Each structure stands twice: as structure tokens, then as C-alpha cells.
Short mmCIF file of C-alpha atoms and ligand atoms in Angstrom, two decimals:
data_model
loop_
_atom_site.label_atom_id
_atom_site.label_comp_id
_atom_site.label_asym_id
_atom_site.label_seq_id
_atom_site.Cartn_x
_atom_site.Cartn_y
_atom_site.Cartn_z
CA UNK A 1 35.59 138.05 127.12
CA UNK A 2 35.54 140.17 130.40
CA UNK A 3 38.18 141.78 131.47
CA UNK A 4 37.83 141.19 135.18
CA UNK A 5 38.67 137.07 135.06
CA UNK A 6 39.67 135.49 138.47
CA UNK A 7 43.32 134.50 138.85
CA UNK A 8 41.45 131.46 140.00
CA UNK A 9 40.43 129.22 137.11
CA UNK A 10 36.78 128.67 136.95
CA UNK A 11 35.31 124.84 136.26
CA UNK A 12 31.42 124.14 135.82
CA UNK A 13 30.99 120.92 138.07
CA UNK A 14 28.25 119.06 136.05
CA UNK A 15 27.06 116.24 133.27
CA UNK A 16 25.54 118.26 130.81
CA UNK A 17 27.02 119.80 127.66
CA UNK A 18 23.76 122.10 126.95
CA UNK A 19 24.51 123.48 130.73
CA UNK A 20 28.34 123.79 129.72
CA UNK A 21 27.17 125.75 126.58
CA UNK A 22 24.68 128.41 128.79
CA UNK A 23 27.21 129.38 131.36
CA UNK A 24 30.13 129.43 129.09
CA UNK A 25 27.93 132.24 127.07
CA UNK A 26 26.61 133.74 130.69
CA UNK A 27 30.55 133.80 132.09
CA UNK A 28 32.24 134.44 128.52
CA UNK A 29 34.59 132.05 129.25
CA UNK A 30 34.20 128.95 130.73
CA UNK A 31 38.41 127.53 131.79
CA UNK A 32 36.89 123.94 132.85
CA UNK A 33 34.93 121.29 133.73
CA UNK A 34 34.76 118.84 136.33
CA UNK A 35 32.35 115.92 136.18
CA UNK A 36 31.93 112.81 137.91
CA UNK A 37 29.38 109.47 138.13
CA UNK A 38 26.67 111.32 139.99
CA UNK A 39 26.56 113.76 137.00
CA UNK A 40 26.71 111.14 133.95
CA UNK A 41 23.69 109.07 135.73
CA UNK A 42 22.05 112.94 136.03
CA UNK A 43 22.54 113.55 132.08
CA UNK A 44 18.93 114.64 130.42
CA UNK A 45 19.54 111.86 127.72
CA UNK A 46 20.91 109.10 129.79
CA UNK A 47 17.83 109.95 132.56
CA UNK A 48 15.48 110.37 128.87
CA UNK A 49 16.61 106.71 128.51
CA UNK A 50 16.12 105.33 131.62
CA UNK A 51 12.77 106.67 131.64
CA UNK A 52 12.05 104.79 128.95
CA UNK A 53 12.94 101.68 130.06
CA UNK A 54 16.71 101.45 129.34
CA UNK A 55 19.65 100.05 131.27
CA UNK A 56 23.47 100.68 130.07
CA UNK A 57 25.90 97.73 129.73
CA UNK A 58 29.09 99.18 131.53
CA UNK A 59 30.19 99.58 127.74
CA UNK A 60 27.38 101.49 126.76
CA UNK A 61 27.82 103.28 129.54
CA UNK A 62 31.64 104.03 129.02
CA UNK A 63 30.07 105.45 125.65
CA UNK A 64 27.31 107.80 126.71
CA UNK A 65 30.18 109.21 128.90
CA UNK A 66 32.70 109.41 126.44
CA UNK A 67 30.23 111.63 124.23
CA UNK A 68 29.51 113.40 127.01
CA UNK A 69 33.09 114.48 127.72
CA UNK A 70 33.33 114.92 123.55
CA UNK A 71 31.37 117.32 123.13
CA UNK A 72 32.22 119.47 126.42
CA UNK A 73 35.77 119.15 125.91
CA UNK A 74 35.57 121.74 122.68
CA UNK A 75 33.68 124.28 125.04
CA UNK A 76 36.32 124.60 127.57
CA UNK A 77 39.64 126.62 128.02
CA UNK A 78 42.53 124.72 129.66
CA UNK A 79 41.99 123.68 132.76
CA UNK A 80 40.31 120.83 130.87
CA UNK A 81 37.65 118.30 131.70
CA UNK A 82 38.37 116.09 134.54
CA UNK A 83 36.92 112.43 133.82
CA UNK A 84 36.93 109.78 136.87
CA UNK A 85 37.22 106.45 136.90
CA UNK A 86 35.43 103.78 138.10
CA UNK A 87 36.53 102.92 141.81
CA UNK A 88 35.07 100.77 144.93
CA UNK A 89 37.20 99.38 147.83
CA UNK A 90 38.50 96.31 145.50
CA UNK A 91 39.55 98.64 142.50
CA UNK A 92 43.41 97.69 142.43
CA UNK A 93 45.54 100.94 140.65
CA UNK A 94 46.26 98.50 137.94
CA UNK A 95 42.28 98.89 137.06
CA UNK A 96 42.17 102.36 137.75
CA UNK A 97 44.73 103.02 135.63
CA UNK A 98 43.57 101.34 132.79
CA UNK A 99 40.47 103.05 132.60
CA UNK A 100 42.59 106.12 133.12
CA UNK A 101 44.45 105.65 130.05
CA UNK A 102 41.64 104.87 128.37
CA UNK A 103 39.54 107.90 129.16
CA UNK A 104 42.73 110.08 128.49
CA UNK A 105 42.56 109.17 124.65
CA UNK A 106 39.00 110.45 124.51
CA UNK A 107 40.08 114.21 124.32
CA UNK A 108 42.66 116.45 124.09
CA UNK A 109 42.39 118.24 127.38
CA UNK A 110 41.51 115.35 129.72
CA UNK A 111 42.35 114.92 133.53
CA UNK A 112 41.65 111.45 134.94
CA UNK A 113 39.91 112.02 138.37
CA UNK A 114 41.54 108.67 140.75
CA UNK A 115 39.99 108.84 144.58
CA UNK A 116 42.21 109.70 147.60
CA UNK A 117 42.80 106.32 148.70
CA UNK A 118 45.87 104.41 148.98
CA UNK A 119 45.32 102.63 145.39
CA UNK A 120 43.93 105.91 143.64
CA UNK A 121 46.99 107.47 144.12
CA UNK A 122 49.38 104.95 143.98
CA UNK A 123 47.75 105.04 139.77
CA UNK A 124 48.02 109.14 140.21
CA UNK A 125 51.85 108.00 140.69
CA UNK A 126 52.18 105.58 137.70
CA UNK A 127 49.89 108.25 135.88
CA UNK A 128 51.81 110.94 136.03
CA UNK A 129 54.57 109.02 134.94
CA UNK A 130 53.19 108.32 131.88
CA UNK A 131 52.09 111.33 131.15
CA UNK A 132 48.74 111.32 131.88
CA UNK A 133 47.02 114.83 133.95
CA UNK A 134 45.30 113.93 136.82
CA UNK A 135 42.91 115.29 139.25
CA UNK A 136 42.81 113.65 142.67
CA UNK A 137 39.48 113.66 143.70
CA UNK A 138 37.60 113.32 147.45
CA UNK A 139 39.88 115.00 149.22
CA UNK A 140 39.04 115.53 152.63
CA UNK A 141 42.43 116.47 154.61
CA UNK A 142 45.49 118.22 154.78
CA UNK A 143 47.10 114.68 154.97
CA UNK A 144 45.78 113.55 151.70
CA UNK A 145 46.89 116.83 149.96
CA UNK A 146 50.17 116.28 151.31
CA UNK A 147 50.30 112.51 149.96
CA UNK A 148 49.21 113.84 146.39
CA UNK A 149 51.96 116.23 146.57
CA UNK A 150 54.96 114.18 147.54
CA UNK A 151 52.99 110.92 145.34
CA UNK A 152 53.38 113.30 141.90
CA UNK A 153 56.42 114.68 141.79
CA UNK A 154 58.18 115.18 138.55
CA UNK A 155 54.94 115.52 136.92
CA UNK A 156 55.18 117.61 133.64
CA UNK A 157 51.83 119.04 133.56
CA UNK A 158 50.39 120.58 136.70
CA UNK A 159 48.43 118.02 139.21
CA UNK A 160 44.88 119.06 140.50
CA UNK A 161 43.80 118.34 144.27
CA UNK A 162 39.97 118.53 144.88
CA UNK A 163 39.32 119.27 148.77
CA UNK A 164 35.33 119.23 148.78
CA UNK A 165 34.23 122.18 150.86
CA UNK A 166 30.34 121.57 151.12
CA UNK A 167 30.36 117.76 151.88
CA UNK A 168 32.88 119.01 155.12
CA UNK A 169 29.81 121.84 156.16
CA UNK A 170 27.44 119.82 155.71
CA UNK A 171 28.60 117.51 158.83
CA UNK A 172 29.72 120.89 160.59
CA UNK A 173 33.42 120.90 159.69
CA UNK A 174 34.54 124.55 158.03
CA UNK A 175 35.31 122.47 154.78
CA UNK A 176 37.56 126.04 153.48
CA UNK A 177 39.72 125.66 156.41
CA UNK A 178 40.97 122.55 154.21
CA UNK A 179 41.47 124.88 150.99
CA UNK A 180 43.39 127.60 153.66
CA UNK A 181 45.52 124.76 155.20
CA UNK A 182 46.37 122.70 151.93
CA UNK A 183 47.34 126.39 150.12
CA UNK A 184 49.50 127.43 153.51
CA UNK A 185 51.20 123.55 153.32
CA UNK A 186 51.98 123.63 149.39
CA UNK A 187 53.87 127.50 150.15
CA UNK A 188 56.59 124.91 151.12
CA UNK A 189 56.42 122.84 148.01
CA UNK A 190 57.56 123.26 144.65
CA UNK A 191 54.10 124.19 142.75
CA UNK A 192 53.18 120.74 140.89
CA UNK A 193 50.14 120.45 142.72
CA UNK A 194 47.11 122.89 142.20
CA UNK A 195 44.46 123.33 144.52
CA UNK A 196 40.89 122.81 142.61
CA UNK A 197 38.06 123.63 145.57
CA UNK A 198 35.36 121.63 145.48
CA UNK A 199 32.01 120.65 146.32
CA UNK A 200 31.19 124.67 146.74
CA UNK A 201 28.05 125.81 147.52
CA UNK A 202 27.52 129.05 148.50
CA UNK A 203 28.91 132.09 146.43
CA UNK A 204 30.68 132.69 149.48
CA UNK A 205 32.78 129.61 148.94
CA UNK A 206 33.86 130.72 145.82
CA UNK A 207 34.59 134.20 146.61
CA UNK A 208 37.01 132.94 149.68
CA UNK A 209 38.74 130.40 147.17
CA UNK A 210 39.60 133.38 144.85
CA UNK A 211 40.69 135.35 148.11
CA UNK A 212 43.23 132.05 149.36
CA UNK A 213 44.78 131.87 145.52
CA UNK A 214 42.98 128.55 144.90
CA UNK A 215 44.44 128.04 141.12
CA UNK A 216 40.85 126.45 140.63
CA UNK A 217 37.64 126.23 141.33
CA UNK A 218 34.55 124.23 140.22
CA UNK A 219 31.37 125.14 140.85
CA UNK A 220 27.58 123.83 139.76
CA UNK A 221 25.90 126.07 137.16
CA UNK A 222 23.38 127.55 139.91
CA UNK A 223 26.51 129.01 141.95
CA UNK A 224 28.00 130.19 138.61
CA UNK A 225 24.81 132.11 137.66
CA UNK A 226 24.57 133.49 141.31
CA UNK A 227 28.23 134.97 140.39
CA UNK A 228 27.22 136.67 137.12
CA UNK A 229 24.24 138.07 138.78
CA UNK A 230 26.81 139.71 141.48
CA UNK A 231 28.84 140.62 138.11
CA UNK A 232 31.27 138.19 138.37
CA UNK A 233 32.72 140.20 141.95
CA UNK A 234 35.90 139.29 142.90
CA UNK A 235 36.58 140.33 146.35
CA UNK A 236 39.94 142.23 147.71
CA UNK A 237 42.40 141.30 150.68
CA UNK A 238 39.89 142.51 152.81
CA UNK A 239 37.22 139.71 152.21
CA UNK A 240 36.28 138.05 155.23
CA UNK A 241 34.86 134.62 155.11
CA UNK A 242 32.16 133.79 157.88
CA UNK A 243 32.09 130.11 158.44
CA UNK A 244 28.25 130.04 159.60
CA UNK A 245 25.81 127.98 158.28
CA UNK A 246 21.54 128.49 158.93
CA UNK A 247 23.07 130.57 161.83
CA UNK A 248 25.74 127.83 163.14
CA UNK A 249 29.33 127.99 163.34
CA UNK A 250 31.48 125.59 161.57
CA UNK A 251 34.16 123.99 163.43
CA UNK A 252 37.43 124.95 162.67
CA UNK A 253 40.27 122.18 161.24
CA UNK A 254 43.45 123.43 162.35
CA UNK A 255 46.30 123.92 160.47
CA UNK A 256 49.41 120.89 161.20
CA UNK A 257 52.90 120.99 160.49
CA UNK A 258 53.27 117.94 157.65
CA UNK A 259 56.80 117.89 155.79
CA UNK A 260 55.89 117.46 152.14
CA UNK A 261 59.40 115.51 151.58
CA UNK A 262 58.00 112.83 153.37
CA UNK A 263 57.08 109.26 151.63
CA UNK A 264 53.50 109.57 150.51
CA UNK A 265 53.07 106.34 152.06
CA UNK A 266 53.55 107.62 155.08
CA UNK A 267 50.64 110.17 155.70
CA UNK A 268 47.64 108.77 157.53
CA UNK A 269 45.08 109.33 154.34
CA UNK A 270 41.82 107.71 155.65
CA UNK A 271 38.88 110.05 155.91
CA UNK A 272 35.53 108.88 156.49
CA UNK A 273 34.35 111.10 154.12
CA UNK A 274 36.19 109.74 151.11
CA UNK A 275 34.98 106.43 152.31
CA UNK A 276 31.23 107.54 151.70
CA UNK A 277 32.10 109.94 148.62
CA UNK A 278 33.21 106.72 146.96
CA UNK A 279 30.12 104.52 148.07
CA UNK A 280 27.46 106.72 147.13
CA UNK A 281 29.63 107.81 143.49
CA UNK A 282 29.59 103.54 143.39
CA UNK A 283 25.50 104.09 144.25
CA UNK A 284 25.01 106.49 141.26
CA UNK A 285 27.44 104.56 138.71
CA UNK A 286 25.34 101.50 138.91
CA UNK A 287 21.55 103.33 139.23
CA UNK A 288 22.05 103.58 135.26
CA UNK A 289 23.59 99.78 135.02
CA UNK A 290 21.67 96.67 133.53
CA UNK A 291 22.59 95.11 136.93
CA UNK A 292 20.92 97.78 138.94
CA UNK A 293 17.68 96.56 140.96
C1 E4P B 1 34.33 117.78 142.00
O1 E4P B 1 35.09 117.43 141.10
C2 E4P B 1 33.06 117.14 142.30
O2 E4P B 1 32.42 116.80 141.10
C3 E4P B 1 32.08 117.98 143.07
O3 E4P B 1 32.53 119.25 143.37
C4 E4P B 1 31.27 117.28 144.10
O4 E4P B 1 30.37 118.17 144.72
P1 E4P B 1 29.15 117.72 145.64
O5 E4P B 1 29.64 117.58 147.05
O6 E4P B 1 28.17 118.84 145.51
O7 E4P B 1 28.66 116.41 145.10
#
């Protein structure tokens, strides 16, 4: 085990329990992992299948994900494996949360990914509730931080936000601006909510999450053998993050005053961006369905 772990908890974001295996051996540890519906459909077996012909029922593929998250849930400390649901537009929380407390019985150390929209976290709400640990997933905005926040509390086990950094880059946004707003907004809260960045892409993203406290981070397995081959650096106070991409600055998201007492109902959660996070995971869910084209 090195000696020189992050404060920030490290996640592999992926499908595949071989991959889990390799970095946790390459790290030493391994805390987590994240994985969603664009991973499962990416799985070597489930793609070995498809290749050959094969389409999943939904309950087959409820299955091939359930081993999936079976046999990575043994290889991971305890930030746990985060598991998400099955949303579109229609999904009702009702739905979501059945799945959720399905998928919570599958391991131990489970966290039920539900979408930032109005329904995902209206289940986070009955979730937490119940007891179940949840990771709210496409986050996009300060906004919808806040509304996880002030939808969870009294939850007994800690909550996990996801802001996706990359997916905000990639359409010329500074997506860690998000992280450094979200982490300057919960100072004023009481700690239930953790702040998972994700969607990282350059070491650089990871480095700055360690640098803003981020309790967690996920990262693919390429970004996570970048960092061992930097020896697992951590940088100091003075670590400056340069929000330029292929020589172009990102546009800054400033910070706004929310009031985390507030009725969760009452943020303004919409963001394009969860809107087409939850299409395309919709997309990749199906590509491995009977009903697919
Ligand atoms: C997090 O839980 C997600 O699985 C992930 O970070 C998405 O990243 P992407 O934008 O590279 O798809």
C-alpha cells in the first residue's frame, strides 16, 4: 500500500472487472468504482456476445450487470461501486427507485447512481430515507449540487455528487470551475454531500480535484496509469490549474450565491447537458437490447 494516498478517494470509472483488477495492483489500492450503461454495453464479454450474434432481454441484461458489479465490488475499498439505474424522460422516481433497491441488494458496498433531474432526485430523497447510498449522477451546475444537498439531508451515510468535468470542456465551459464552485457552496453546508469529480480527462483534472479537497474522484484506467507513471504526484497549495485546451481557453462559470437551506424544489436544475448525458446513456443501454435495430 503506498504511503503517499490522496486525501481524495480514488474511483476507476469503467465496466470491466479484469481492468479493476490491473489498476488496483498498478495503484495498490483501488477506494472505488464508478460505472454506468456506456460501460456495461463496453464489457469484453457482453461486446464477445454481441459479436456473436446475441441480444440481452432487459433481464439478462440486469444479470450480466449484476455480475459485473459482483465481482468488482470485492476489489474495491469503501467508496464502493456506484450502479445507475435505468432512466429516460418518462422514468417516474417510483421506477427509479425500484431498480435502486434492487441493485442495492446486489453488494455490500453499493451506491445507486439516479440522474440530476427533477424525478432522479426526488428517488435520491426517498432513497436516502431508506437507507440506501446514492450517487447523483450528470451533474452539470452549481444549482443541481445545491438541490442534491438540501434534497438529502439526514442521510446516514455520506451522499456522492458527480459534476462531469470533461463533457463541460469539451463544449468550452472550464468543467473544474463546477468542482471549485460546488466545494466553495457546500463550506456552508453541513458535510452530507461529497463531491465525486467526474468525467476527468486529463491528469491535470485529477491533480486540481486533489488540490480543491474533492472527497472523490473517478477516473478511466488510461488517466489512472498516466498517474502511476508520474508516481502517483500529488500536487501542493501551489498547483495551478490552466484551463486551456489544444491551446484554447475555457470559459469560466462563475461562482453564485445559492442558500443551501432553500427547498430543493426550488433551484432551477435543467442543464442541457444532463439532458444529452441521459439520451446518449439511453443510446448505449439499448445498443445491447433484443429491441435494438
Ligand atoms: C461517472 O460516474 C461517469 O461514469 C463518468 O465519469 C462519465 O465520463 P465521460 O464523460 O468520459 O463519459
Amino acid at each position: 500500500m503506498p504511503n503517499n494516498r490522496p486525501n481524495t478517494k480514488i474511483l476507476l470509472d469503467g465496466g470491466d472487472p479484469e481492468e479493476s483488477k490491473t489498476i488496483r495492483k498498478l495503484l495498490g489500492f483501488l477506494d472505488g468504482q464508478t460505472t454506468n450503461p456506456t460501460y456495461v454495453s463496453k464489457n469484453p464479454e457482453v461486446q464477445q456476445r454481441i459479436a456473436s450474434g446475441h441480444r440481452f432481454s432487459p433481464d439478462e441484461q440486469k444479470d450480466e450487470y449484476r455480475k459485473i458489479v459482483q465481482q468488482i465490488s470485492p476489489l474495491v475499498g469503501d467508496a464502493g461501486v456506484s450502479i445507475e439505474v435505468f432512466a429516460d424522460f418518462d422514468t417516474k422516481a417510483e421506477q427509479m427507485l425500484e431498480q435502486g433497491e434492487e441493485m442495492f441488494s446486489w453488494i455490500p458496498n453499493a451506491y445507486i447512481k439516479y440522474p440530476c433531474l427533477h424525478e432522479g432526485l426526488r428517488a435520491a430523497q426517498i432513497s436516502v430515507e431508506r437507507g440506501i447510498r446514492v450517487n447523483m449522477t450528470l451533474c452539470f451546475s452549481q444549482e443541481q449540487a445545491a438541490a442534491v444537498h438540501a434534497a438529502t439531508k439526514g442521510a446516514r451515510d455520506p451522499v456522492y455528487v458527480s459534476p462531469f468535468v470533461g463533457r463541460l470542456d469539451d463544449r468550452g465551459d472550464n468543467g473544474m470551475d463546477v468542482v471549485r464552485n460546488i466545494k466553495r457552496m457546500y463550506a456552508q453546508g453541513d458535510g452530507h454531500v461529497h463531491v465525486l469529480a467526474a468525467s476527468l480527462r486529463r491528469l491535470n483534472h485529477l491533480l486540481y480535484a486533489f488540490a480543491l479537497g474533492a472527497e472523490l474522484a473517478t477516473a478511466p484506467a488510461k488517466l489512472l496509469q498516466e498517474w502511476a507513471s508520474h508516481d502517483l504526484v500529488q500536487p501542493g497549495p501551489e498547483f495551478k490549474y490552466e484551463p486551456v485546451v489544444d491551446g484554447k481557453r475555457l470559459g469560466e462559470i462563475p461562482y453564485k450565491n445559492l442558500k443551501l437551506t432553500d427547498s430543493w424544489e426550488s433551484f432551477d436544475i435543467h442543464h442541457e447537458l444532463t439532458d444529452k448525458g441521459i439520451r446518449k446513456f439511453v443510446e448505449d443501454y439499448r445498443s445491447t437490447l433484443q429491441t435494438a435495430a
